[in-house]
CSV table of C-alpha atoms in Angstrom, one decimal:
chain,number,residue,atom,x,y,z
A,21,MET,CA,239.1,28.3,433.7
A,22,CYS,CA,236.0,29.8,435.2
A,23,GLY,CA,236.6,30.4,438.9
A,24,THR,CA,232.9,30.2,439.8
A,25,CYS,CA,232.1,26.7,438.6
A,26,GLY,CA,235.4,25.4,437.4
A,27,CYS,CA,234.3,24.9,433.8
A,28,GLY,CA,237.2,24.1,431.4
A,29,GLU,CA,239.2,20.9,431.2
A,30,SER,CA,241.9,20.4,433.6
A,31,ASP,CA,244.5,19.0,431.2
A,32,VAL,CA,244.3,22.0,428.8
A,33,ARG,CA,247.4,24.0,428.7
A,34,VAL,CA,247.6,27.6,427.4
A,35,GLU,CA,251.1,28.9,426.6
A,36,ALA,CA,252.3,32.1,425.2
A,37,LEU,CA,255.2,32.1,422.8
A,38,ALA,CA,255.3,35.9,422.3
A,39,ASP,CA,258.0,37.7,424.3
A,40,GLY,CA,257.5,39.1,427.7
A,41,ARG,CA,253.9,38.4,428.4
A,42,GLY,CA,253.0,36.5,431.5
A,43,PRO,CA,249.7,34.7,432.1
A,44,VAL,CA,246.7,36.9,432.5
A,45,ALA,CA,243.7,35.7,434.5
A,46,THR,CA,240.5,35.2,432.6
A,47,ALA,CA,237.6,37.1,434.2
A,48,ASP,CA,234.8,35.0,435.5
A,49,HIS,CA,231.5,35.1,433.6
A,50,ASP,CA,228.1,35.6,435.1
A,51,HIS,CA,226.3,32.6,436.5
A,52,SER,CA,222.8,32.0,437.7
A,53,HIS,CA,223.3,28.9,439.8
A,54,GLY,CA,220.0,27.9,441.3
A,55,HIS,CA,220.2,25.0,443.7
A,56,ASP,CA,216.6,24.7,445.0
A,57,PRO,CA,215.2,21.2,444.3
A,58,VAL,CA,212.0,21.2,442.4
A,59,PRO,CA,209.3,18.5,442.6
A,60,GLY,CA,208.8,15.7,440.0
A,61,VAL,CA,209.3,16.6,436.4
A,62,VAL,CA,211.5,19.6,435.9
A,63,GLU,CA,211.3,21.4,432.6
A,64,ILE,CA,214.9,22.4,431.6
A,65,GLU,CA,214.6,23.4,428.0
A,66,THR,CA,218.2,24.5,427.7
A,67,ALA,CA,220.4,24.2,424.7
A,68,LEU,CA,222.9,21.4,425.3
A,69,LEU,CA,225.8,23.7,424.4
A,70,ALA,CA,224.3,26.7,426.4
A,71,LYS,CA,227.3,27.1,428.6
A,72,ASN,CA,229.7,27.1,425.6
A,73,ASP,CA,227.4,29.5,423.7
A,74,HIS,CA,227.2,31.8,426.6
A,75,LEU,CA,231.0,32.0,426.8
A,76,ALA,CA,231.2,32.4,423.0
A,77,ARG,CA,228.9,35.4,423.3
A,78,HIS,CA,231.2,36.8,426.0
A,79,ASN,CA,234.2,36.3,423.7
A,80,ARG,CA,232.4,38.0,420.8
A,81,ALA,CA,231.5,41.0,422.9
A,82,TRP,CA,235.1,41.2,424.3
A,83,LEU,CA,236.5,41.1,420.7
A,84,ALA,CA,234.0,43.6,419.3
A,85,GLU,CA,234.7,46.1,422.1
A,86,ARG,CA,238.3,46.1,421.0
A,87,GLY,CA,237.6,46.0,417.3
A,88,ILE,CA,239.4,42.7,417.0
A,89,THR,CA,238.3,40.2,414.3
A,90,ALA,CA,238.8,36.5,415.2
A,91,LEU,CA,238.6,33.8,412.5
A,92,ASN,CA,238.2,30.1,413.4
A,93,LEU,CA,240.2,27.9,411.0
A,94,MET,CA,239.2,24.3,410.9
A,95,SER,CA,240.3,21.4,408.7
A,96,SER,CA,241.6,17.9,408.8
A,97,PRO,CA,245.3,17.5,409.9
A,98,GLY,CA,247.7,18.4,407.1
A,99,SER,CA,245.4,20.5,404.9
A,100,GLY,CA,247.9,23.4,405.1
A,101,LYS,CA,246.3,25.7,407.8
A,102,THR,CA,249.6,26.6,409.3
A,103,SER,CA,251.3,27.2,405.9
A,104,LEU,CA,248.4,29.3,404.9
A,105,LEU,CA,248.8,31.4,408.1
A,106,ARG,CA,252.5,31.8,407.6
A,107,ARG,CA,252.0,33.1,404.1
A,108,THR,CA,249.0,35.3,405.1
A,109,ILE,CA,251.0,36.9,408.0
A,110,THR,CA,253.9,37.7,405.8
A,111,GLU,CA,251.6,39.4,403.3
A,112,LEU,CA,249.2,41.1,405.6
A,113,ALA,CA,251.2,42.0,408.7
A,114,PRO,CA,252.3,45.3,407.2
A,115,VAL,CA,248.6,46.3,406.8
A,116,ARG,CA,247.0,45.0,410.0
A,117,PRO,CA,248.3,43.6,413.3
A,118,ILE,CA,247.9,39.8,413.4
A,119,GLY,CA,247.9,37.3,416.3
A,120,VAL,CA,247.5,33.6,416.2
A,121,ILE,CA,246.1,31.1,418.7
A,122,GLU,CA,247.2,27.5,417.8
A,123,GLY,CA,245.2,24.5,419.0
A,124,ASP,CA,246.7,21.0,418.9
A,125,GLN,CA,246.4,18.0,421.2
A,126,GLU,CA,250.2,18.2,421.9
A,127,THR,CA,253.4,20.0,421.0
A,128,ARG,CA,254.4,23.6,420.3
A,129,ILE,CA,255.5,22.8,416.7
A,130,ASP,CA,252.8,24.9,415.0
A,131,ALA,CA,253.3,27.8,417.4
A,132,GLU,CA,257.1,27.7,416.7
A,133,LYS,CA,256.4,27.9,413.0
A,134,ILE,CA,254.2,30.9,413.4
A,135,ARG,CA,256.6,32.6,415.7
A,136,GLY,CA,259.1,32.4,412.9
A,137,THR,CA,257.0,35.0,411.1
A,138,GLY,CA,257.3,37.4,414.0
A,139,ALA,CA,253.6,37.3,414.8
A,140,PRO,CA,252.5,36.9,418.5
A,141,VAL,CA,251.3,33.4,419.1
A,142,VAL,CA,249.8,31.3,421.9
A,143,GLN,CA,249.7,27.5,421.8
A,144,ILE,CA,246.7,25.7,423.4
A,145,ASN,CA,247.3,22.0,424.0
A,146,THR,CA,244.0,20.3,424.5
A,147,GLY,CA,245.5,17.0,425.8
A,148,ALA,CA,242.8,14.4,425.0
A,149,GLY,CA,240.4,17.1,423.7
A,150,CYS,CA,239.4,16.9,420.1
A,151,HIS,CA,238.3,20.6,419.6
A,152,LEU,CA,238.7,24.1,421.0
A,153,ASP,CA,235.8,25.5,423.0
A,154,ALA,CA,234.8,29.0,423.9
A,155,ASP,CA,236.5,28.8,427.4
A,156,MET,CA,239.8,27.8,425.9
A,157,LEU,CA,239.6,30.7,423.4
A,158,ALA,CA,238.9,33.1,426.3
A,159,ARG,CA,242.0,31.9,428.0
A,160,GLY,CA,244.0,32.0,424.8
A,161,LEU,CA,242.9,35.6,424.1
A,162,ALA,CA,243.8,36.7,427.7
A,163,GLU,CA,247.3,35.2,427.1
A,164,LEU,CA,247.7,36.7,423.6
A,165,ALA,CA,246.4,40.1,424.6
A,166,PRO,CA,245.9,41.2,420.9
A,167,PRO,CA,246.0,44.9,420.2
A,168,PRO,CA,242.8,46.8,419.3
A,169,GLY,CA,241.9,46.5,415.6
A,170,SER,CA,243.9,43.3,415.1
A,171,LEU,CA,243.1,40.1,413.2
A,172,VAL,CA,243.3,36.9,415.3
A,173,PHE,CA,243.5,33.6,413.6
A,174,VAL,CA,242.4,30.6,415.7
A,175,GLU,CA,243.8,27.4,414.3
A,176,ASN,CA,241.5,24.7,415.7
A,177,VAL,CA,242.5,21.1,416.4
A,178,GLY,CA,242.9,19.3,413.1
A,179,ASN,CA,239.6,17.4,412.9
A,180,LEU,CA,236.7,17.6,410.5
A,181,VAL,CA,234.1,16.5,413.1
A,182,CYS,CA,234.1,17.9,416.6
A,183,PRO,CA,235.2,21.6,416.1
A,184,ALA,CA,232.1,22.1,413.9
A,185,LEU,CA,229.8,22.1,416.9
A,186,PHE,CA,231.5,24.6,419.2
A,187,ASP,CA,231.0,28.3,418.7
A,188,LEU,CA,234.1,30.1,419.9
A,189,GLY,CA,232.9,33.7,419.5
A,190,GLU,CA,234.6,34.1,416.1
A,191,ALA,CA,233.5,36.5,413.4
A,192,ALA,CA,233.7,33.8,410.8
A,193,LYS,CA,234.4,30.1,410.4
A,194,VAL,CA,236.9,29.1,407.7
A,195,VAL,CA,237.2,25.5,406.6
A,196,VAL,CA,240.4,24.5,404.8
A,197,VAL,CA,240.4,21.4,402.6
A,198,SER,CA,243.2,20.4,400.3
A,199,VAL,CA,242.7,18.7,396.9
A,200,THR,CA,244.9,15.8,398.0
A,201,GLU,CA,242.2,14.8,400.5
A,202,GLY,CA,239.8,13.9,397.7
A,203,GLU,CA,236.7,15.6,396.2
A,204,ASP,CA,234.2,13.9,398.5
A,205,LYS,CA,235.3,15.4,401.8
A,206,PRO,CA,232.3,17.8,402.0
A,207,LEU,CA,229.9,14.9,401.6
A,208,LYS,CA,231.7,12.7,404.1
A,209,TYR,CA,231.9,15.5,406.7
A,210,PRO,CA,228.8,17.6,406.0
A,211,TYR,CA,228.5,19.1,409.4
A,212,MET,CA,231.9,20.9,409.2
A,213,PHE,CA,231.3,22.2,405.7
A,214,SER,CA,227.7,23.3,406.5
A,215,VAL,CA,228.9,25.7,409.2
A,216,ALA,CA,231.6,27.3,407.1
A,217,ASP,CA,231.4,31.0,406.0
A,218,VAL,CA,234.4,30.4,403.8
A,219,VAL,CA,235.9,27.2,402.3
A,220,VAL,CA,239.5,27.5,401.3
A,221,ILE,CA,240.5,24.8,398.8
A,222,ASN,CA,244.3,24.5,399.2
A,223,LYS,CA,247.0,22.8,397.1
A,224,ILE,CA,245.4,23.5,393.7
A,225,ASP,CA,249.0,23.3,392.3
A,226,LEU,CA,248.7,19.6,392.9
A,227,LEU,CA,245.5,19.1,390.8
A,228,PRO,CA,247.5,17.6,387.8
A,229,TYR,CA,248.8,14.8,390.0
A,230,VAL,CA,245.6,13.7,391.9
A,231,ASP,CA,242.4,12.2,390.7
A,232,VAL,CA,240.3,15.1,391.8
A,233,ARG,CA,238.3,17.6,389.8
A,234,LEU,CA,238.1,21.0,391.2
A,235,ASP,CA,234.6,21.7,389.8
A,236,ARG,CA,233.3,18.6,391.6
A,237,LEU,CA,234.9,19.5,394.9
A,238,VAL,CA,233.3,23.0,394.6
A,239,ALA,CA,229.9,21.4,393.7
A,240,HIS,CA,230.1,19.1,396.8
A,241,CYS,CA,230.8,22.1,399.0
A,242,ARG,CA,227.8,23.8,397.5
A,243,SER,CA,225.6,20.8,398.0
A,244,VAL,CA,226.0,21.1,401.8
A,245,ASN,CA,226.4,24.9,402.0
A,246,ALA,CA,225.0,27.1,399.3
A,247,ASP,CA,226.1,30.3,401.0
A,248,ALA,CA,229.8,29.8,401.7
A,249,LEU,CA,232.5,31.7,399.8
A,250,VAL,CA,234.7,29.1,398.1
A,251,LEU,CA,238.3,30.2,397.5
A,252,PRO,CA,240.6,27.7,395.6
A,253,LEU,CA,244.3,28.6,396.1
A,254,SER,CA,247.8,27.3,396.5
A,255,VAL,CA,249.8,28.4,399.4
A,256,THR,CA,252.9,27.1,397.6
A,257,THR,CA,252.6,29.0,394.4
A,258,GLY,CA,250.5,31.9,395.6
A,259,GLU,CA,247.8,31.3,393.0
A,260,GLY,CA,244.4,32.4,394.3
A,261,THR,CA,245.8,33.9,397.5
A,262,ALA,CA,245.0,37.4,396.4
A,263,ALA,CA,241.2,36.7,396.7
A,264,TRP,CA,241.8,35.3,400.2
A,265,GLY,CA,243.7,38.4,401.2
A,266,GLU,CA,241.0,40.6,399.8
A,267,TRP,CA,238.4,38.7,401.8
A,268,LEU,CA,240.4,39.1,405.0
A,269,LEU,CA,240.6,42.8,404.5
A,270,THR,CA,236.7,42.9,404.5
A,271,CYS,CA,236.5,41.0,407.8
A,272,GLU,CA,235.0,43.0,410.7
A,273,PRO,CA,234.1,42.0,414.3
A,274,VAL,CA,230.5,40.8,414.6
A,275,LEU,CA,228.2,41.0,417.6
A,276,THR,CA,225.8,38.1,416.8
B,15,MET,CA,234.6,12.4,420.6
B,16,HIS,CA,232.7,15.6,421.2
B,17,GLU,CA,229.9,13.6,422.7
B,18,LEU,CA,231.9,13.3,426.0
B,19,ALA,CA,232.1,17.1,426.3
B,20,ILE,CA,228.5,17.5,425.3
B,21,THR,CA,227.3,14.8,427.7
B,22,GLN,CA,229.3,16.5,430.5
B,23,SER,CA,227.4,19.7,429.7
B,24,VAL,CA,224.1,17.8,430.4
B,25,VAL,CA,225.2,17.1,433.9
B,26,ASP,CA,226.3,20.7,434.5
B,27,ALA,CA,223.1,22.2,433.1
B,28,VAL,CA,220.9,19.8,435.1
B,29,THR,CA,222.6,20.2,438.4
B,30,GLU,CA,222.6,24.0,438.0
B,31,ARG,CA,218.8,23.7,438.0
B,32,THR,CA,218.1,20.8,440.4
B,33,GLY,CA,221.1,20.9,442.7
B,34,THR,CA,221.8,17.8,444.7
B,35,ALA,CA,218.3,16.2,444.2
B,36,PRO,CA,218.7,12.7,442.8
B,37,VAL,CA,217.5,12.5,439.1
B,38,THR,CA,215.9,9.3,437.7
B,39,VAL,CA,215.2,10.3,434.1
B,40,VAL,CA,216.9,12.8,431.8
B,41,ARG,CA,215.1,13.7,428.5
B,42,LEU,CA,217.1,15.1,425.6
B,43,ARG,CA,216.3,16.2,422.1
B,44,VAL,CA,219.1,15.4,419.6
B,45,GLY,CA,218.0,16.1,416.0
B,46,ARG,CA,219.2,13.7,413.3
B,47,LEU,CA,221.2,16.5,411.7
B,48,ALA,CA,222.7,17.8,414.9
B,49,GLY,CA,226.1,16.1,414.4
B,50,VAL,CA,225.9,14.2,417.7
B,51,VAL,CA,225.6,10.4,417.9
B,52,PRO,CA,222.9,9.4,420.5
B,53,ASP,CA,224.6,6.0,421.1
B,54,ALA,CA,227.9,7.7,421.9
B,55,MET,CA,226.0,10.0,424.4
B,56,ARG,CA,224.5,7.0,426.1
B,57,PHE,CA,228.0,5.4,426.4
B,58,CYS,CA,229.4,8.7,427.9
B,59,PHE,CA,226.4,9.3,430.1
B,60,GLU,CA,227.2,6.5,432.5
B,61,LEU,CA,230.8,7.7,432.8
B,62,VAL,CA,230.1,11.4,433.4
B,63,THR,CA,227.2,10.9,435.8
B,64,ALA,CA,229.1,8.6,438.2
B,65,GLY,CA,229.2,10.2,441.6
B,66,THR,CA,226.7,13.0,440.6
B,67,PRO,CA,222.9,13.3,441.4
B,68,LEU,CA,222.3,11.9,437.9
B,69,GLU,CA,224.0,8.6,438.6
B,70,GLY,CA,221.9,5.7,437.5
B,71,ALA,CA,219.4,7.9,435.7
B,72,GLU,CA,217.7,6.7,432.6
B,73,LEU,CA,218.6,8.7,429.5
B,74,GLU,CA,215.7,9.2,427.0
B,75,ILE,CA,216.7,10.8,423.7
B,76,GLU,CA,214.1,12.0,421.3
B,77,GLU,CA,215.5,12.2,417.7
B,78,PRO,CA,213.6,14.7,415.6
B,79,GLU,CA,213.7,14.1,411.9
B,80,GLY,CA,215.4,16.6,409.5
B,81,ARG,CA,213.2,18.8,407.4
B,82,GLY,CA,214.2,21.4,404.8
B,83,ARG,CA,212.7,24.1,402.6
B,84,CYS,CA,213.9,25.0,399.2
B,85,ARG,CA,214.6,28.7,398.9
B,86,THR,CA,214.2,28.4,395.1
B,87,CYS,CA,210.9,26.6,394.6
B,88,GLY,CA,209.5,26.7,398.2
B,89,ALA,CA,209.0,23.0,398.6
B,90,GLU,CA,209.3,21.4,402.0
B,91,PHE,CA,210.7,17.9,402.3
B,92,PRO,CA,212.3,15.5,404.8
B,93,LEU,CA,216.1,15.7,405.0
B,94,PRO,CA,217.8,12.3,405.8
B,95,ASP,CA,221.2,14.0,405.8
B,96,LEU,CA,222.9,17.3,405.3
B,97,VAL,CA,223.3,16.9,401.6
B,98,LEU,CA,220.9,19.7,400.9
B,99,LEU,CA,219.4,19.0,397.4
B,100,CYS,CA,215.9,19.8,396.3
B,101,ASP,CA,214.2,17.7,393.6
B,102,CYS,CA,214.0,20.9,391.6
B,103,GLY,CA,217.8,20.8,391.3
B,104,SER,CA,218.5,23.7,393.7
B,105,ALA,CA,221.1,23.3,396.6
B,106,ASP,CA,219.8,26.4,398.3
B,107,VAL,CA,217.9,24.7,401.0
B,108,GLU,CA,217.1,26.0,404.5
B,109,VAL,CA,217.2,23.4,407.4
B,110,LEU,CA,213.9,23.8,409.3
B,111,ALA,CA,214.4,20.9,411.8
B,112,GLY,CA,216.8,18.2,412.8
B,113,ARG,CA,219.5,20.3,414.4
B,114,GLU,CA,218.0,20.3,417.8
B,115,LEU,CA,220.4,19.8,420.7
B,116,ALA,CA,218.6,20.4,424.0
B,117,ILE,CA,217.8,19.2,427.4
B,118,ALA,CA,214.0,18.9,427.5
B,119,SER,CA,213.3,17.9,431.1
B,120,VAL,CA,214.3,15.7,434.0
B,121,VAL,CA,212.4,13.6,436.6
B,122,LEU,CA,213.5,13.8,440.2
B,123,ALA,CA,213.5,10.7,442.4
B,124,THR,CA,211.7,12.3,445.3
B,125,PRO,CA,209.0,14.8,444.2
B,126,VAL,CA,208.6,17.2,447.0
B,127,PRO,CA,204.8,17.9,447.7
């Protein structure tokens, strides 16, 4: 939480599951609090998410200074984000240090699953909150203390609506959708799919058993986001995961 | 319910500028493609302004229409939603307007001469 103005929600809990690291205070960010009343109409002209965006820029700079690449994983609950991370950590950890920040309303279940892979992990419980914001990520990063050059996966709260609006300071946004959710998800939740840099279509091994055509699901992704990289894969069988791994190896920190 | 967090940010941003001066009107711009529901913001506004200088203020929300431009054929057209399809068949459409999410201005109860 910011010690200057107290931003950050009081029921948010940040908890490290990696060994031996105590809580680390998050540095306060710069503020320009002006408190002089101004007469009549006052032009504000401020982005509604200005405070979050300011903190996100702070995170982005912090990450870039350390050569750390953060990826924001978003999806509906049950799409396979945690399973994807477990497989990815197993395959990629020998190549690059990996840390994980898990976001859920409650429980440490996902963080425990990640810890089983040996990767350092921090669980953020948002309480009533439906998304992670840049302040929560700052606190999570302070707790995780990822080494320079590492890859940090941020698993957002399972929700195809709210997380789309909040920049965390990540290098890229990855949206995971599974074929069992139906082929119309990009049309029903266009805001989420429109902000994605990468769309992972998971559980393609189940295509023979569901009434979903992969080409139509891809076309629906394209109709709300022509630029996103679309990667169909199966975490269970490993089909398509090589392309995901190759993309991850190209990821670098960004400054804007 | 991200509107609650976003509406809270309105109170924070306004009081950063106007301090403790009572506010009677808050004017926002929430584009039709911004992913925020104005009615939900109105619902949250009363809750989050209670006990602040914005308590009782009127919330005016301008809702700019969505507009897009096709990167393939160059046509500009209204965008009723985020399904970005041009009549020419291209889905490579740039959103020009409709994603606004800003506090435009406020009116203070007691203008100081």
